[in-house]
mmCIF file of C-alpha atoms in Angstrom:
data_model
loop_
_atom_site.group_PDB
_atom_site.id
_atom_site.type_symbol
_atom_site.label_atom_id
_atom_site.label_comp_id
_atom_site.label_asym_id
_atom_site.label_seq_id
_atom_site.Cartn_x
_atom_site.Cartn_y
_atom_site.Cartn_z
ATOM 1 C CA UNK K 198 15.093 7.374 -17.536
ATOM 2 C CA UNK K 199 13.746 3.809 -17.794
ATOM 3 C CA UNK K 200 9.914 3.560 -17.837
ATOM 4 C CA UNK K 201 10.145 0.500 -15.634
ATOM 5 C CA UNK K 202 12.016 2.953 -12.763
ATOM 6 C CA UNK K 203 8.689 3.934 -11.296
ATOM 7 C CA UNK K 204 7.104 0.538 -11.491
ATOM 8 C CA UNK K 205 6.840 -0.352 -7.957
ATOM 9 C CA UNK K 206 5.434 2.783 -7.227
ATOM 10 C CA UNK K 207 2.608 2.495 -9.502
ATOM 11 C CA UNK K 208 1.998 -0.922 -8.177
ATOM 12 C CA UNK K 209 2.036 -0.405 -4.662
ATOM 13 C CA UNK K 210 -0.572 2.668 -5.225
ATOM 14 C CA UNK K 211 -2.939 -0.254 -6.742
ATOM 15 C CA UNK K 212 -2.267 -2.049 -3.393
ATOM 16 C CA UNK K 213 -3.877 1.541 -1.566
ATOM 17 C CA UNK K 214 -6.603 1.344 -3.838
ATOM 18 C CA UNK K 215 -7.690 -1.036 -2.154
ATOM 19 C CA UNK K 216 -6.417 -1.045 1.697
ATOM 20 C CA UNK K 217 -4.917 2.346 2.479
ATOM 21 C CA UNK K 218 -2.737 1.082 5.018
ATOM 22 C CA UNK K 219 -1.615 -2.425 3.295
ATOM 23 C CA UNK K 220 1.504 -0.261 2.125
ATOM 24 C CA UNK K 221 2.289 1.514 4.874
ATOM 25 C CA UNK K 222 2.267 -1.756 7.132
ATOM 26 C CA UNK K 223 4.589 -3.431 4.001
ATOM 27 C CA UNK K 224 7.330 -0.863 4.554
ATOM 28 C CA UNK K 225 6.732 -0.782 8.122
ATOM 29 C CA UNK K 226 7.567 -4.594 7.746
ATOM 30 C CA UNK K 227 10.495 -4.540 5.497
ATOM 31 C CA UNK K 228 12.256 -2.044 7.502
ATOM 32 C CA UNK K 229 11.579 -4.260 10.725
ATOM 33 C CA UNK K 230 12.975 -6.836 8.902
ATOM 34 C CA UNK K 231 16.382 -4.404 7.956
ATOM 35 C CA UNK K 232 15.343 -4.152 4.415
ATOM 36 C CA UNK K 233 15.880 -1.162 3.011
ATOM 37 C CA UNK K 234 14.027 1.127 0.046
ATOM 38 C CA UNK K 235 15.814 3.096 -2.930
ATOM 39 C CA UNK K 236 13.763 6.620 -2.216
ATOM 40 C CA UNK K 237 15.267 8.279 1.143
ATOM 41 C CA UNK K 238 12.618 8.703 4.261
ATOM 42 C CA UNK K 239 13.753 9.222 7.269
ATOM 43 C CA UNK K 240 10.174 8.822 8.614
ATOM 44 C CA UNK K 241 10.397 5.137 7.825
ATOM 45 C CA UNK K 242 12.590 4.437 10.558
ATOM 46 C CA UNK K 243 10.729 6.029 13.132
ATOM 47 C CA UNK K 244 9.777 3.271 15.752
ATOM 48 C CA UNK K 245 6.166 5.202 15.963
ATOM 49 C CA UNK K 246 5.642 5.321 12.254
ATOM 50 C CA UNK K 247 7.032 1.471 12.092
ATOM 51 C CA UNK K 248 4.790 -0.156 14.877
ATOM 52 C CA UNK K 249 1.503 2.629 14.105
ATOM 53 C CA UNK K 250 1.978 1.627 10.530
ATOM 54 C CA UNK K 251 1.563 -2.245 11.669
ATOM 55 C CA UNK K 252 -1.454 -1.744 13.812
ATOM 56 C CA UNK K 253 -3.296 0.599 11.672
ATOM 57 C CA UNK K 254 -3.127 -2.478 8.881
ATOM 58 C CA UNK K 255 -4.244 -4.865 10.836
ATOM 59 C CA UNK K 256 -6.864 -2.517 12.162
ATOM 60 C CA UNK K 257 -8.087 -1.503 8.304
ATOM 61 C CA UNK K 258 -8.257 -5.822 7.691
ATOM 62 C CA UNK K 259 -10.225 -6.203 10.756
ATOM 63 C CA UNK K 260 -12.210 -3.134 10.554
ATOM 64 C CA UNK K 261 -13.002 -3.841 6.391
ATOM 65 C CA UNK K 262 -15.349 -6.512 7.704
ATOM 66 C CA UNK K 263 -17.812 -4.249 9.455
ATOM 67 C CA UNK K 264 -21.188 -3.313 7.840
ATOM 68 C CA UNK K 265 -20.217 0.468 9.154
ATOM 69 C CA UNK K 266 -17.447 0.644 7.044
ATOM 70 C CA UNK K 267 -17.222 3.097 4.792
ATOM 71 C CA UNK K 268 -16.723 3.222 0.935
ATOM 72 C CA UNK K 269 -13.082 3.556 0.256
ATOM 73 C CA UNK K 270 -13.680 6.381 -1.681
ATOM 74 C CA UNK K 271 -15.231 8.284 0.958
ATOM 75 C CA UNK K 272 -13.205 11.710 1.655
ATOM 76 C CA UNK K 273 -11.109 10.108 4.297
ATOM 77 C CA UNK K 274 -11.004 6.864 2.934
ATOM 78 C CA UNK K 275 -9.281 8.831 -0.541
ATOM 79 C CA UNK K 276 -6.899 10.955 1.861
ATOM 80 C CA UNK K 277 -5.603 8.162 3.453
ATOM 81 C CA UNK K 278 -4.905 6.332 0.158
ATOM 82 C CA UNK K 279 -3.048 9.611 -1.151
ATOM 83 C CA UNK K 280 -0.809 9.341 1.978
ATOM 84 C CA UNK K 281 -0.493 5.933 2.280
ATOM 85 C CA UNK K 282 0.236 5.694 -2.003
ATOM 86 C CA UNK K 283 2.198 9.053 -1.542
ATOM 87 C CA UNK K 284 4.246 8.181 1.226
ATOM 88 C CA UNK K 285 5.091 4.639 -0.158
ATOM 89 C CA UNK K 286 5.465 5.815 -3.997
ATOM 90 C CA UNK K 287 8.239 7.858 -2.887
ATOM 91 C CA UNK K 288 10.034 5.139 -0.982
ATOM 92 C CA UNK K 289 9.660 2.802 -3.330
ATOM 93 C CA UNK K 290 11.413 5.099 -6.368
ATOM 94 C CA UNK K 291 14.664 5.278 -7.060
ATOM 95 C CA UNK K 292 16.613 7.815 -4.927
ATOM 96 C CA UNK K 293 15.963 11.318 -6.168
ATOM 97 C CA UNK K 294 12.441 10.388 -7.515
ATOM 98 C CA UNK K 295 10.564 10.608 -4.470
ATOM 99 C CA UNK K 296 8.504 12.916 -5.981
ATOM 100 C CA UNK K 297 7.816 11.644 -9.061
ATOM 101 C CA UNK K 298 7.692 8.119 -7.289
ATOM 102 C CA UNK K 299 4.608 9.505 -5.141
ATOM 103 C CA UNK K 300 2.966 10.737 -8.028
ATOM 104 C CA UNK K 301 2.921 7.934 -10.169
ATOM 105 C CA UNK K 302 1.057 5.833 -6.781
ATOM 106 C CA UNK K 303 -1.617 8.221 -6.257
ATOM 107 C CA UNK K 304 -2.448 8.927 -9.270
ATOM 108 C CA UNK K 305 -2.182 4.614 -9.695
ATOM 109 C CA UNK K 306 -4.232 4.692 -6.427
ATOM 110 C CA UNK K 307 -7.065 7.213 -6.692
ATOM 111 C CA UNK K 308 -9.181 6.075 -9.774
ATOM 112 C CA UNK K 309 -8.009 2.698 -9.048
ATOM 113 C CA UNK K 310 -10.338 3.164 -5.509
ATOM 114 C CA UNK K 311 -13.529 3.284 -7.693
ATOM 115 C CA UNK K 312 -12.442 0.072 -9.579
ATOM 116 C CA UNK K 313 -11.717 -2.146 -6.985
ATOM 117 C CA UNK K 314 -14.729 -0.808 -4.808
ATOM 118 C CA UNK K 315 -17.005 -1.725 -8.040
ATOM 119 C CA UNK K 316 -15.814 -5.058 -8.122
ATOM 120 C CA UNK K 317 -15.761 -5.287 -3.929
ATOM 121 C CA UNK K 318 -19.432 -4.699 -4.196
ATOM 122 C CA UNK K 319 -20.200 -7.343 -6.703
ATOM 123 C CA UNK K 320 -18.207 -9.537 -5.108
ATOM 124 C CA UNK K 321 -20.483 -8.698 -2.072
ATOM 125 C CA UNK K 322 -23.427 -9.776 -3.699
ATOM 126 C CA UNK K 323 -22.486 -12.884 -4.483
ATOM 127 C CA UNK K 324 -20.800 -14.194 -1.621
ATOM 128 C CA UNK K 325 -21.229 -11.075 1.303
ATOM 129 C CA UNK K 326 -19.051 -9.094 2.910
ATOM 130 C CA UNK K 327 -17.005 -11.000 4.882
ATOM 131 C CA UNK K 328 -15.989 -13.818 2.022
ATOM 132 C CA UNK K 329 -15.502 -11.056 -0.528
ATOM 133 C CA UNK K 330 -13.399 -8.798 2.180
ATOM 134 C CA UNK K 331 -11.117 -12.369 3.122
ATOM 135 C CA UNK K 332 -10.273 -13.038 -0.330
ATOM 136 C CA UNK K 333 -9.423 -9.034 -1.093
ATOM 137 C CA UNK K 334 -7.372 -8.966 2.175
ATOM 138 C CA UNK K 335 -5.558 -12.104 0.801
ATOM 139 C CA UNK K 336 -5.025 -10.780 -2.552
ATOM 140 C CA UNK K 337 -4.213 -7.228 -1.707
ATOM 141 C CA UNK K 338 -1.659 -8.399 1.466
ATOM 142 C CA UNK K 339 0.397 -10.663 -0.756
ATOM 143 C CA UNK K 340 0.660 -8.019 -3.463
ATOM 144 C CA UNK K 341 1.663 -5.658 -1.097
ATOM 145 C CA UNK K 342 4.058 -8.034 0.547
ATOM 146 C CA UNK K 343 5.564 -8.813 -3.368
ATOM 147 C CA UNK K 344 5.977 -5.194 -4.484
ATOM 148 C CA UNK K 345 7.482 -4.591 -0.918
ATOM 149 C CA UNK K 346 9.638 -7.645 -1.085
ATOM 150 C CA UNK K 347 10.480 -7.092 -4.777
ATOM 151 C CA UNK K 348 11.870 -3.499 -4.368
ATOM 152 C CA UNK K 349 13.549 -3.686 -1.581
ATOM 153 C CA UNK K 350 15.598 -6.722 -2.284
ATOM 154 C CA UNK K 351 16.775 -4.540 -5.699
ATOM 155 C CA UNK K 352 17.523 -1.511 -3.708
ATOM 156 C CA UNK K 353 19.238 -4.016 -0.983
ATOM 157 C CA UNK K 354 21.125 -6.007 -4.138
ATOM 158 C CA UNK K 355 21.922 -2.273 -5.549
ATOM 159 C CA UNK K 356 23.340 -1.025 -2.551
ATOM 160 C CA UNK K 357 25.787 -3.741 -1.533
#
C-alpha cells in the first residue's frame, strides 16, 4: 500500500474542516460534470444527493456570513463535517478503501475544525466577519475544487 493512496482523502477532510459541505458540493460537481471517483458510491449519482449537495454549499457560503452562525465545532457543525469528510474520504480512495478512505478525512477533518476556527476568529478581529469569511470561502472552494479535480482526473486517466 502506498502512503500517498489516501492522500486526497486526508485533504479533502481539511477542506470539511472548514465548510462541511465544500466537499460534498465538489463531488456533486464533478459527477455533474461526468467525472468520476476511484471509491464506489452509488449515492453520488443520485440526482437528489447531486443538486441537495450543490445548494446546501452555496447555502453554508452564504449562511457563514451571518453573526448567528454557529462555531463549526458546534455538535452539528462536527456531525456534518464527519459526513461530509466521511462520505467524500471514501469516494475519493482508491476502490476497496472506502473505509479506510473515510477514516483518514475525519479524522483529517475533526481536530482540523478547532484549527481553522482559531485562525477564523483572528482573522475576524482584524478584518470582521465578512472579509475573513470571503477570503476562507475563496481559499477553502478552490482547494476543494483541486483535490476534487485532482482525483478524479487520476481515477478518470486510471480507468480508460
Amino acid at each position: 500500500m502506498k502512503t500517498t493512496s489516501l492522500l486526497a482523502s486526508a485533504l479533502i477532510g481539511a477542506v470539511a474542516s472548514a465548510r462541511s459541505m465544500t466537499p460534498m458540493a465538489t463531488l456533486a460537481a464533478a459527477r455533474l460534470a461526468g467525472r468520476h471517483t476511484s471509491g464506489n458510491l452509488v449515492l453520488l449519482d443520485r440526482p437528489l444527493f447531486k443538486y441537495g449537495a450543490l445548494a446546501m454549499g452555496a447555502g453554508e457560503l452564504y449562511g457563514d456570513k451571518m453573526k448567528s452562525a454557529p462555531d463549526r465545532t458546534v455538535f452539528l457543525g462536527l456531525a456534518a463535517r464527519i459526513a461530509s469528510a466521511g462520505i467524500a474520504g471514501a469516494a475519493l480512495a482508491p476502490e476497496g478503501r472506502e473505509k479506510a478512505g473515510a477514516a483518514v478525512a475525519v479524522a483529517t477533518a475533526v481536530p482540523l475544525a478547532y484549527a481553522t476556527l482559531a485562525a477564523r476568529k483572528q482573522a475576524m478581529a482584524k478584518i470582521g466577519q465578512t472579509r475573513s469569511g470571503l477570503i476562507e470561502d475563496a481559499l477553502i472552494v478552490a482547494a476543494g475544487i483541486a483535490v476534487v479535480a485532482l482525483a478524479t482526473r487520476a481515477a478518470r486517466d486510471y480507468n480508460d
